[in-house]
Amino acid sequence: MISETKSGKAKKLLIHKIRQGKCAAGDRFPSGRSLSSEMGISYVTANNILRELEQEGYLRRIPGVGTFVSSSRPQKTDPQTRRAGYFVDVNTSIFARFFSSVLDHMPADGSWLNVPLRMLPGKDSITRQEHRQWIDEVFQKRWDSLVIFGDRHFPFRELAGHEHEAGQVNFVFHADTELPFEHANRILVDSEKIGWLAGMHFLKKGVRKLAVLSLRHLDEVYRRRIGGTIDHHGVKILNGLERAYREMNQDFYEQVNITPYTHHIAVEEICGLIRRGYRCFFVMGDAFTGEIYQAAEQMKLKIGQDLEILGMNNIVSDDLLHPTLSSISLNEVQIGRALSEAVMRQWHGKTVLVEPEIIYRESSRK
């Protein structure tokens, strides 16, 4: 039998290598069988050492993938408590409902610690150095699971450098990256279905001319720098809208006007669209419908009668508008429920598409 002294020496040697940077964070770590051969210890002893190093925060084992160095400066944590970090702004409307759904479906026995992480604004003025510092700061701590709102502004390239330091990576709502992240879970809203629903909503009512306020085009250098994909969720929504027009034998290119919004679209620009005969609007974000309401008031038109608006995201304030705003829900509660299952069952590399649905109110009735 291998003595405790020999086992202890082997463990100390491995910790020394990690702390000295000979095995850097994110590097693949030798398997128990390899360590057994290299260090002259039994396979059982090698696996016990690996398990202890994982419990102490030095390593992260991913089932079916391998063992990776987690950190050279592990945090002292209760090995019975697992940590999930959320790159999601849980204070905003839809994400607050999502986070509440996750907590509702996670165990309340203290076995999981769910930690909202500091967010950076999604702006192309943020430098790569700022992104790197942000991500590096997060990975100073141990994470059994990371949850990421994979919007087209997330710095995917910086995350990729730490991918194997978390026990599990989960993209939620969107995964707008060109990088593979082959072991990450993707619990996403069906973005193309959003566009299809919007198109069918208007087409089945006999509407042909449609004004769309879409996500703005990203600066190409910025997109490449963060590792975003050309085919992001905004493009997929437009693909679904085009498919609806094609299925209804209508000319998408002649009848749909697509206007990218930045922060705010001028009210006069909306008035111009109305004068050109566009009386129905689909907006990729409820927060950007305010100018349409202002334009209607300015032109003495009634929303829900003279104009119709369909938003997206189904935020709390939709019920406070007059008239209330119809909107496409991303079904964030269902996304939260699926994520809790992914975390608890330790999924890896699985994709779930959640169906959106229209919440009808006064601005565009069923």
Short mmCIF file of C-alpha atoms in Angstrom, two decimals:
data_model
loop_
_atom_site.label_atom_id
_atom_site.label_comp_id
_atom_site.label_asym_id
_atom_site.label_seq_id
_atom_site.Cartn_x
_atom_site.Cartn_y
_atom_site.Cartn_z
CA MET A 1 0.00 0.00 0.00
CA ILE A 2 1.21 3.52 -0.77
CA SER A 3 2.01 5.40 2.42
CA GLU A 4 0.28 8.68 3.24
CA THR A 5 3.66 10.36 3.11
CA LYS A 6 4.21 9.40 -0.51
CA SER A 7 0.67 10.44 -1.36
CA GLY A 8 1.16 13.74 0.45
CA LYS A 9 4.44 14.40 -1.38
CA ALA A 10 2.79 13.72 -4.73
CA LYS A 11 -0.04 16.12 -3.94
CA LYS A 12 2.35 18.87 -2.78
CA LEU A 13 4.40 18.47 -5.97
CA LEU A 14 1.31 18.89 -8.13
CA ILE A 15 0.17 21.96 -6.17
CA HIS A 16 3.67 23.44 -6.54
CA LYS A 17 3.54 22.96 -10.34
CA ILE A 18 0.16 24.70 -10.50
CA ARG A 19 1.24 27.59 -8.27
CA GLN A 20 4.47 28.08 -10.23
CA GLY A 21 2.52 28.30 -13.47
CA LYS A 22 3.97 25.11 -14.96
CA CYS A 23 0.34 24.02 -15.29
CA ALA A 24 -1.54 27.22 -16.14
CA ALA A 25 -5.24 27.91 -15.56
CA GLY A 26 -7.23 26.33 -18.37
CA ASP A 27 -4.57 23.72 -19.22
CA ARG A 28 -5.61 20.09 -19.46
CA PHE A 29 -4.35 18.18 -16.41
CA PRO A 30 -3.02 14.61 -16.54
CA SER A 31 -5.51 11.85 -15.89
CA GLY A 32 -5.37 9.58 -12.88
CA ARG A 33 -3.83 6.82 -15.00
CA SER A 34 -1.12 9.17 -16.33
CA LEU A 35 -0.29 10.43 -12.84
CA SER A 36 -0.11 6.88 -11.55
CA SER A 37 2.50 6.01 -14.17
CA GLU A 38 4.49 9.26 -13.94
CA MET A 39 4.64 9.52 -10.12
CA GLY A 40 4.87 5.84 -9.17
CA ILE A 41 1.64 5.81 -7.18
CA SER A 42 -1.41 3.62 -7.47
CA TYR A 43 -4.32 4.53 -9.73
CA VAL A 44 -6.61 4.76 -6.67
CA THR A 45 -4.21 7.14 -4.91
CA ALA A 46 -3.86 9.29 -8.02
CA ASN A 47 -7.63 9.63 -8.32
CA ASN A 48 -7.93 10.50 -4.63
CA ILE A 49 -5.38 13.29 -5.13
CA LEU A 50 -7.28 14.59 -8.15
CA ARG A 51 -10.50 14.62 -6.16
CA GLU A 52 -8.84 16.53 -3.30
CA LEU A 53 -7.32 19.09 -5.69
CA GLU A 54 -10.76 19.61 -7.23
CA GLN A 55 -12.36 20.10 -3.81
CA GLU A 56 -9.67 22.65 -2.94
CA GLY A 57 -10.30 24.60 -6.13
CA TYR A 58 -7.12 23.79 -8.08
CA LEU A 59 -8.79 21.57 -10.67
CA ARG A 60 -12.10 21.29 -12.46
CA ARG A 61 -13.31 17.94 -13.79
CA ILE A 62 -15.75 17.98 -16.72
CA PRO A 63 -17.47 14.59 -17.20
CA GLY A 64 -16.69 13.09 -20.59
CA VAL A 65 -14.23 15.89 -21.40
CA GLY A 66 -11.29 15.83 -19.01
CA THR A 67 -9.62 17.52 -16.04
CA PHE A 68 -8.41 21.12 -16.26
CA VAL A 69 -6.46 23.50 -14.06
CA SER A 70 -8.93 25.86 -12.41
CA SER A 71 -6.77 28.35 -10.52
CA SER A 72 -3.37 28.75 -8.90
CA ARG A 73 -5.07 30.81 -6.15
CA PRO A 74 -8.20 28.82 -5.19
CA GLN A 75 -10.73 30.32 -2.82
CA LYS A 76 -11.36 28.66 0.50
CA THR A 77 -14.91 27.40 0.15
CA ASP A 78 -17.05 24.75 1.70
CA PRO A 79 -16.57 21.74 -0.63
CA GLN A 80 -20.23 20.89 -0.06
CA THR A 81 -21.38 24.25 -1.50
CA ARG A 82 -21.31 24.64 -5.28
CA ARG A 83 -21.09 28.04 -6.94
CA ALA A 84 -22.97 29.30 -10.00
CA GLY A 85 -22.08 32.72 -11.43
CA TYR A 86 -24.45 34.71 -13.66
CA PHE A 87 -23.26 37.03 -16.44
CA VAL A 88 -26.85 38.24 -16.62
CA ASP A 89 -28.28 41.58 -15.51
CA VAL A 90 -30.78 40.11 -13.04
CA ASN A 91 -32.09 43.57 -12.12
CA THR A 92 -33.82 44.17 -15.46
CA SER A 93 -37.33 42.98 -16.17
CA ILE A 94 -37.04 39.80 -18.21
CA PHE A 95 -33.82 38.70 -16.54
CA ALA A 96 -35.27 39.24 -13.08
CA ARG A 97 -38.08 36.84 -13.99
CA PHE A 98 -35.52 34.41 -15.43
CA PHE A 99 -33.37 34.52 -12.28
CA SER A 100 -36.41 34.07 -10.04
CA SER A 101 -37.37 31.01 -12.07
CA VAL A 102 -33.88 29.56 -11.64
CA LEU A 103 -33.99 30.08 -7.88
CA ASP A 104 -37.47 28.56 -7.71
CA HIS A 105 -36.19 25.35 -9.29
CA MET A 106 -32.80 25.10 -7.56
CA PRO A 107 -32.49 23.39 -4.16
CA ALA A 108 -33.00 25.65 -1.15
CA ASP A 109 -30.73 23.59 1.11
CA GLY A 110 -27.65 25.76 0.64
CA SER A 111 -25.91 23.25 -1.62
CA TRP A 112 -25.77 25.89 -4.39
CA LEU A 113 -24.68 29.51 -4.14
CA ASN A 114 -26.13 31.60 -7.02
CA VAL A 115 -24.06 34.75 -7.58
CA PRO A 116 -25.02 37.61 -9.96
CA LEU A 117 -21.79 38.98 -11.45
CA ARG A 118 -20.84 42.56 -12.23
CA MET A 119 -21.82 43.46 -15.79
CA LEU A 120 -20.18 45.77 -18.31
CA PRO A 121 -22.36 47.76 -20.74
CA GLY A 122 -22.71 46.33 -24.25
CA LYS A 123 -20.90 49.14 -26.06
CA ASP A 124 -18.22 49.06 -28.73
CA SER A 125 -16.40 51.81 -26.79
CA ILE A 126 -15.36 49.18 -24.20
CA THR A 127 -11.75 48.21 -24.93
CA ARG A 128 -10.40 44.69 -25.13
CA GLN A 129 -8.24 45.43 -22.07
CA GLU A 130 -11.36 46.34 -20.08
CA HIS A 131 -13.05 43.14 -21.20
CA ARG A 132 -9.97 41.10 -20.25
CA GLN A 133 -9.74 42.66 -16.80
CA TRP A 134 -13.46 42.06 -16.25
CA ILE A 135 -13.29 38.37 -17.15
CA ASP A 136 -9.99 37.82 -15.28
CA GLU A 137 -11.54 39.36 -12.16
CA VAL A 138 -14.45 36.93 -12.32
CA PHE A 139 -12.13 33.93 -12.61
CA GLN A 140 -10.25 34.83 -9.45
CA LYS A 141 -12.96 32.72 -7.82
CA ARG A 142 -14.00 29.13 -8.37
CA TRP A 143 -17.15 28.44 -10.41
CA ASP A 144 -18.89 25.11 -10.73
CA SER A 145 -21.22 26.65 -13.31
CA LEU A 146 -21.31 29.89 -15.31
CA VAL A 147 -24.46 31.31 -16.88
CA ILE A 148 -23.99 33.80 -19.72
CA PHE A 149 -26.46 35.99 -21.56
CA GLY A 150 -24.78 35.37 -24.91
CA ASP A 151 -25.76 38.63 -26.56
CA ARG A 152 -23.75 39.82 -29.57
CA HIS A 153 -21.88 42.28 -27.29
CA PHE A 154 -20.43 39.67 -24.93
CA PRO A 155 -16.59 39.31 -25.13
CA PHE A 156 -16.56 35.68 -26.20
CA ARG A 157 -12.84 35.67 -27.08
CA GLU A 158 -11.88 36.69 -23.55
CA LEU A 159 -14.16 34.03 -22.09
CA ALA A 160 -12.61 31.37 -24.35
CA GLY A 161 -9.27 31.81 -22.57
CA HIS A 162 -10.91 30.64 -19.33
CA GLU A 163 -13.43 28.18 -20.77
CA HIS A 164 -12.10 25.13 -18.92
CA GLU A 165 -11.77 26.88 -15.56
CA ALA A 166 -15.50 26.57 -14.92
CA GLY A 167 -17.06 23.18 -14.37
CA GLN A 168 -19.86 24.08 -16.76
CA VAL A 169 -20.68 26.91 -19.20
CA ASN A 170 -24.29 27.75 -20.09
CA PHE A 171 -25.39 30.29 -22.69
CA VAL A 172 -28.94 31.51 -22.12
CA PHE A 173 -31.37 33.41 -24.40
CA HIS A 174 -28.72 33.83 -27.14
CA ALA A 175 -25.30 32.46 -28.12
CA ASP A 176 -24.15 35.02 -30.68
CA THR A 177 -20.59 33.74 -31.01
CA GLU A 178 -18.54 32.35 -33.87
CA LEU A 179 -16.33 30.45 -31.39
CA PRO A 180 -17.17 26.76 -30.89
CA PHE A 181 -17.52 26.35 -27.07
CA GLU A 182 -18.33 22.75 -27.91
CA HIS A 183 -18.94 21.64 -24.31
CA ALA A 184 -21.19 24.59 -23.40
CA ASN A 185 -24.94 24.19 -23.00
CA ARG A 186 -27.18 26.48 -25.04
CA ILE A 187 -30.61 27.20 -23.59
CA LEU A 188 -31.88 29.66 -26.16
CA VAL A 189 -34.99 31.39 -27.36
CA ASP A 190 -35.89 30.36 -30.92
CA SER A 191 -34.94 33.70 -32.51
CA GLU A 192 -36.10 32.81 -36.00
CA LYS A 193 -39.50 31.87 -34.58
CA ILE A 194 -39.78 35.40 -33.13
CA GLY A 195 -39.60 36.92 -36.61
CA TRP A 196 -41.92 34.29 -38.04
CA LEU A 197 -44.52 34.96 -35.34
CA ALA A 198 -44.34 38.72 -35.93
CA GLY A 199 -44.71 38.29 -39.69
CA MET A 200 -47.61 35.88 -39.44
CA HIS A 201 -49.34 38.08 -36.87
CA PHE A 202 -49.61 40.93 -39.37
CA LEU A 203 -49.91 38.95 -42.61
CA LYS A 204 -52.89 36.93 -41.39
CA LYS A 205 -54.66 40.22 -40.65
CA GLY A 206 -54.13 41.31 -44.24
CA VAL A 207 -51.22 43.67 -43.48
CA ARG A 208 -48.52 43.76 -46.15
CA LYS A 209 -46.47 46.92 -45.51
CA LEU A 210 -44.52 46.55 -42.27
CA ALA A 211 -41.96 48.84 -40.62
CA VAL A 212 -39.34 47.03 -38.55
CA LEU A 213 -37.10 48.71 -35.99
CA SER A 214 -34.17 46.28 -35.88
CA LEU A 215 -30.87 45.93 -34.03
CA ARG A 216 -28.17 48.14 -35.49
CA HIS A 217 -25.31 46.71 -37.52
CA LEU A 218 -22.18 46.08 -35.43
CA ASP A 219 -18.88 47.67 -36.35
CA GLU A 220 -17.00 44.88 -38.14
CA VAL A 221 -13.73 45.32 -36.22
CA TYR A 222 -15.63 45.26 -32.93
CA ARG A 223 -17.59 42.15 -33.94
CA ARG A 224 -14.41 40.28 -34.86
CA ARG A 225 -12.60 41.46 -31.74
CA ILE A 226 -15.20 40.05 -29.33
CA GLY A 227 -15.75 36.86 -31.37
CA GLY A 228 -19.34 37.63 -32.35
CA THR A 229 -21.03 35.93 -35.26
CA ILE A 230 -22.51 37.59 -38.35
CA ASP A 231 -25.61 35.42 -37.94
CA HIS A 232 -26.55 36.84 -34.53
CA HIS A 233 -30.05 36.69 -33.03
CA GLY A 234 -31.16 39.95 -34.69
CA VAL A 235 -30.35 38.50 -38.11
CA LYS A 236 -32.17 35.28 -37.23
CA ILE A 237 -35.28 37.27 -36.29
CA LEU A 238 -35.24 38.93 -39.71
CA ASN A 239 -34.73 35.52 -41.34
CA GLY A 240 -37.90 34.31 -39.62
CA LEU A 241 -39.80 37.41 -40.73
CA GLU A 242 -38.69 36.85 -44.32
CA ARG A 243 -39.76 33.20 -44.10
CA ALA A 244 -43.26 34.25 -43.01
CA TYR A 245 -43.59 36.53 -46.05
CA ARG A 246 -42.32 33.79 -48.34
CA GLU A 247 -44.78 31.24 -46.91
CA MET A 248 -47.64 33.71 -47.49
CA ASN A 249 -46.43 34.41 -51.06
CA GLN A 250 -45.69 38.05 -50.28
CA ASP A 251 -42.75 40.18 -51.40
CA PHE A 252 -40.65 40.75 -48.28
CA TYR A 253 -38.19 43.06 -50.05
CA GLU A 254 -40.78 45.43 -51.45
CA GLN A 255 -43.11 45.60 -48.48
CA VAL A 256 -40.87 45.55 -45.39
CA ASN A 257 -38.88 48.60 -44.30
CA ILE A 258 -36.03 47.81 -41.89
CA THR A 259 -34.67 50.71 -39.86
CA PRO A 260 -31.84 49.95 -37.40
CA TYR A 261 -32.13 51.82 -34.12
CA THR A 262 -29.17 53.13 -32.17
CA HIS A 263 -30.22 54.58 -28.82
CA HIS A 264 -33.29 56.43 -30.01
CA ILE A 265 -34.91 56.98 -33.38
CA ALA A 266 -36.08 60.49 -34.10
CA VAL A 267 -39.85 60.94 -33.83
CA GLU A 268 -39.77 62.68 -37.21
CA GLU A 269 -38.29 59.54 -38.77
CA ILE A 270 -41.26 57.54 -37.50
CA CYS A 271 -43.63 60.21 -38.81
CA GLY A 272 -41.94 59.88 -42.21
CA LEU A 273 -42.60 56.14 -42.26
CA ILE A 274 -46.25 56.72 -41.37
CA ARG A 275 -46.64 59.26 -44.18
CA ARG A 276 -45.22 56.69 -46.60
CA GLY A 277 -48.02 54.30 -45.70
CA TYR A 278 -46.44 52.21 -42.94
CA ARG A 279 -49.10 51.84 -40.26
CA CYS A 280 -47.84 48.64 -38.62
CA PHE A 281 -44.59 48.37 -36.62
CA PHE A 282 -42.58 45.46 -35.29
CA VAL A 283 -39.92 46.58 -32.80
CA MET A 284 -37.05 44.35 -31.57
CA GLY A 285 -37.19 45.71 -28.04
CA ASP A 286 -40.11 47.18 -26.11
CA ALA A 287 -37.94 49.99 -24.75
CA PHE A 288 -37.67 51.42 -28.29
CA THR A 289 -41.40 51.87 -28.92
CA GLY A 290 -41.65 55.26 -27.19
CA GLU A 291 -40.97 57.27 -30.35
CA ILE A 292 -43.85 55.52 -32.13
CA TYR A 293 -46.21 56.52 -29.31
CA GLN A 294 -44.92 60.11 -29.56
CA ALA A 295 -45.30 60.15 -33.36
CA ALA A 296 -48.88 58.88 -33.08
CA GLU A 297 -49.73 61.63 -30.60
CA GLN A 298 -48.10 64.25 -32.80
CA MET A 299 -50.02 63.08 -35.87
CA LYS A 300 -53.26 62.62 -33.88
CA LEU A 301 -53.44 58.90 -34.68
CA LYS A 302 -54.76 56.22 -32.33
CA ILE A 303 -52.56 53.22 -31.55
CA GLY A 304 -54.54 50.02 -31.82
CA GLN A 305 -56.78 51.58 -34.48
CA ASP A 306 -54.85 53.80 -36.92
CA LEU A 307 -51.49 52.25 -36.03
CA GLU A 308 -50.48 48.84 -34.74
CA ILE A 309 -47.35 48.04 -32.73
CA LEU A 310 -45.87 44.68 -31.77
CA GLY A 311 -42.85 44.78 -29.47
CA MET A 312 -40.44 42.16 -28.17
CA ASN A 313 -39.33 41.10 -24.66
CA ASN A 314 -42.65 41.64 -22.82
CA ILE A 315 -41.26 43.92 -20.12
CA VAL A 316 -43.20 45.04 -17.04
CA SER A 317 -43.84 48.58 -18.34
CA ASP A 318 -45.82 47.24 -21.34
CA ASP A 319 -48.92 47.14 -19.13
CA LEU A 320 -48.36 50.74 -18.06
CA LEU A 321 -48.41 52.24 -21.55
CA HIS A 322 -51.58 53.75 -22.96
CA PRO A 323 -52.70 51.85 -24.87
CA THR A 324 -50.92 48.78 -23.49
CA LEU A 325 -48.24 47.20 -25.69
CA SER A 326 -48.55 43.80 -27.38
CA SER A 327 -45.20 42.04 -27.24
CA ILE A 328 -43.42 38.79 -28.03
CA SER A 329 -42.39 37.02 -24.83
CA LEU A 330 -39.07 35.14 -24.78
CA ASN A 331 -40.55 32.76 -22.19
CA GLU A 332 -37.77 33.55 -19.74
CA VAL A 333 -39.41 31.51 -16.96
CA GLN A 334 -39.14 28.38 -19.10
CA ILE A 335 -35.52 29.22 -19.92
CA GLY A 336 -34.83 29.52 -16.18
CA ARG A 337 -36.47 26.18 -15.52
CA ALA A 338 -34.38 24.48 -18.24
CA LEU A 339 -31.20 26.08 -16.93
CA SER A 340 -31.80 24.80 -13.39
CA GLU A 341 -32.15 21.31 -14.83
CA ALA A 342 -28.92 21.74 -16.83
CA VAL A 343 -27.04 22.82 -13.71
CA MET A 344 -28.43 20.16 -11.42
CA ARG A 345 -27.98 17.33 -13.92
CA GLN A 346 -24.57 18.62 -15.05
CA TRP A 347 -25.36 18.82 -18.74
CA HIS A 348 -22.52 19.39 -21.20
CA GLY A 349 -22.88 20.29 -24.87
CA LYS A 350 -26.69 20.21 -24.90
CA THR A 351 -28.95 22.66 -26.79
CA VAL A 352 -32.54 23.53 -25.87
CA LEU A 353 -34.68 25.90 -27.98
CA VAL A 354 -37.50 27.62 -26.11
CA GLU A 355 -40.56 28.76 -28.08
CA PRO A 356 -41.49 32.46 -27.92
CA GLU A 357 -45.13 33.56 -27.83
CA ILE A 358 -47.14 36.72 -28.47
CA ILE A 359 -48.72 38.43 -25.47
CA TYR A 360 -51.69 40.33 -26.93
CA ARG A 361 -52.67 43.69 -25.50
CA GLU A 362 -54.25 46.84 -26.94
CA SER A 363 -51.59 48.07 -29.39
CA SER A 364 -52.16 45.13 -31.75
CA ARG A 365 -54.95 42.72 -30.96
CA LYS A 366 -55.14 39.09 -31.98
#
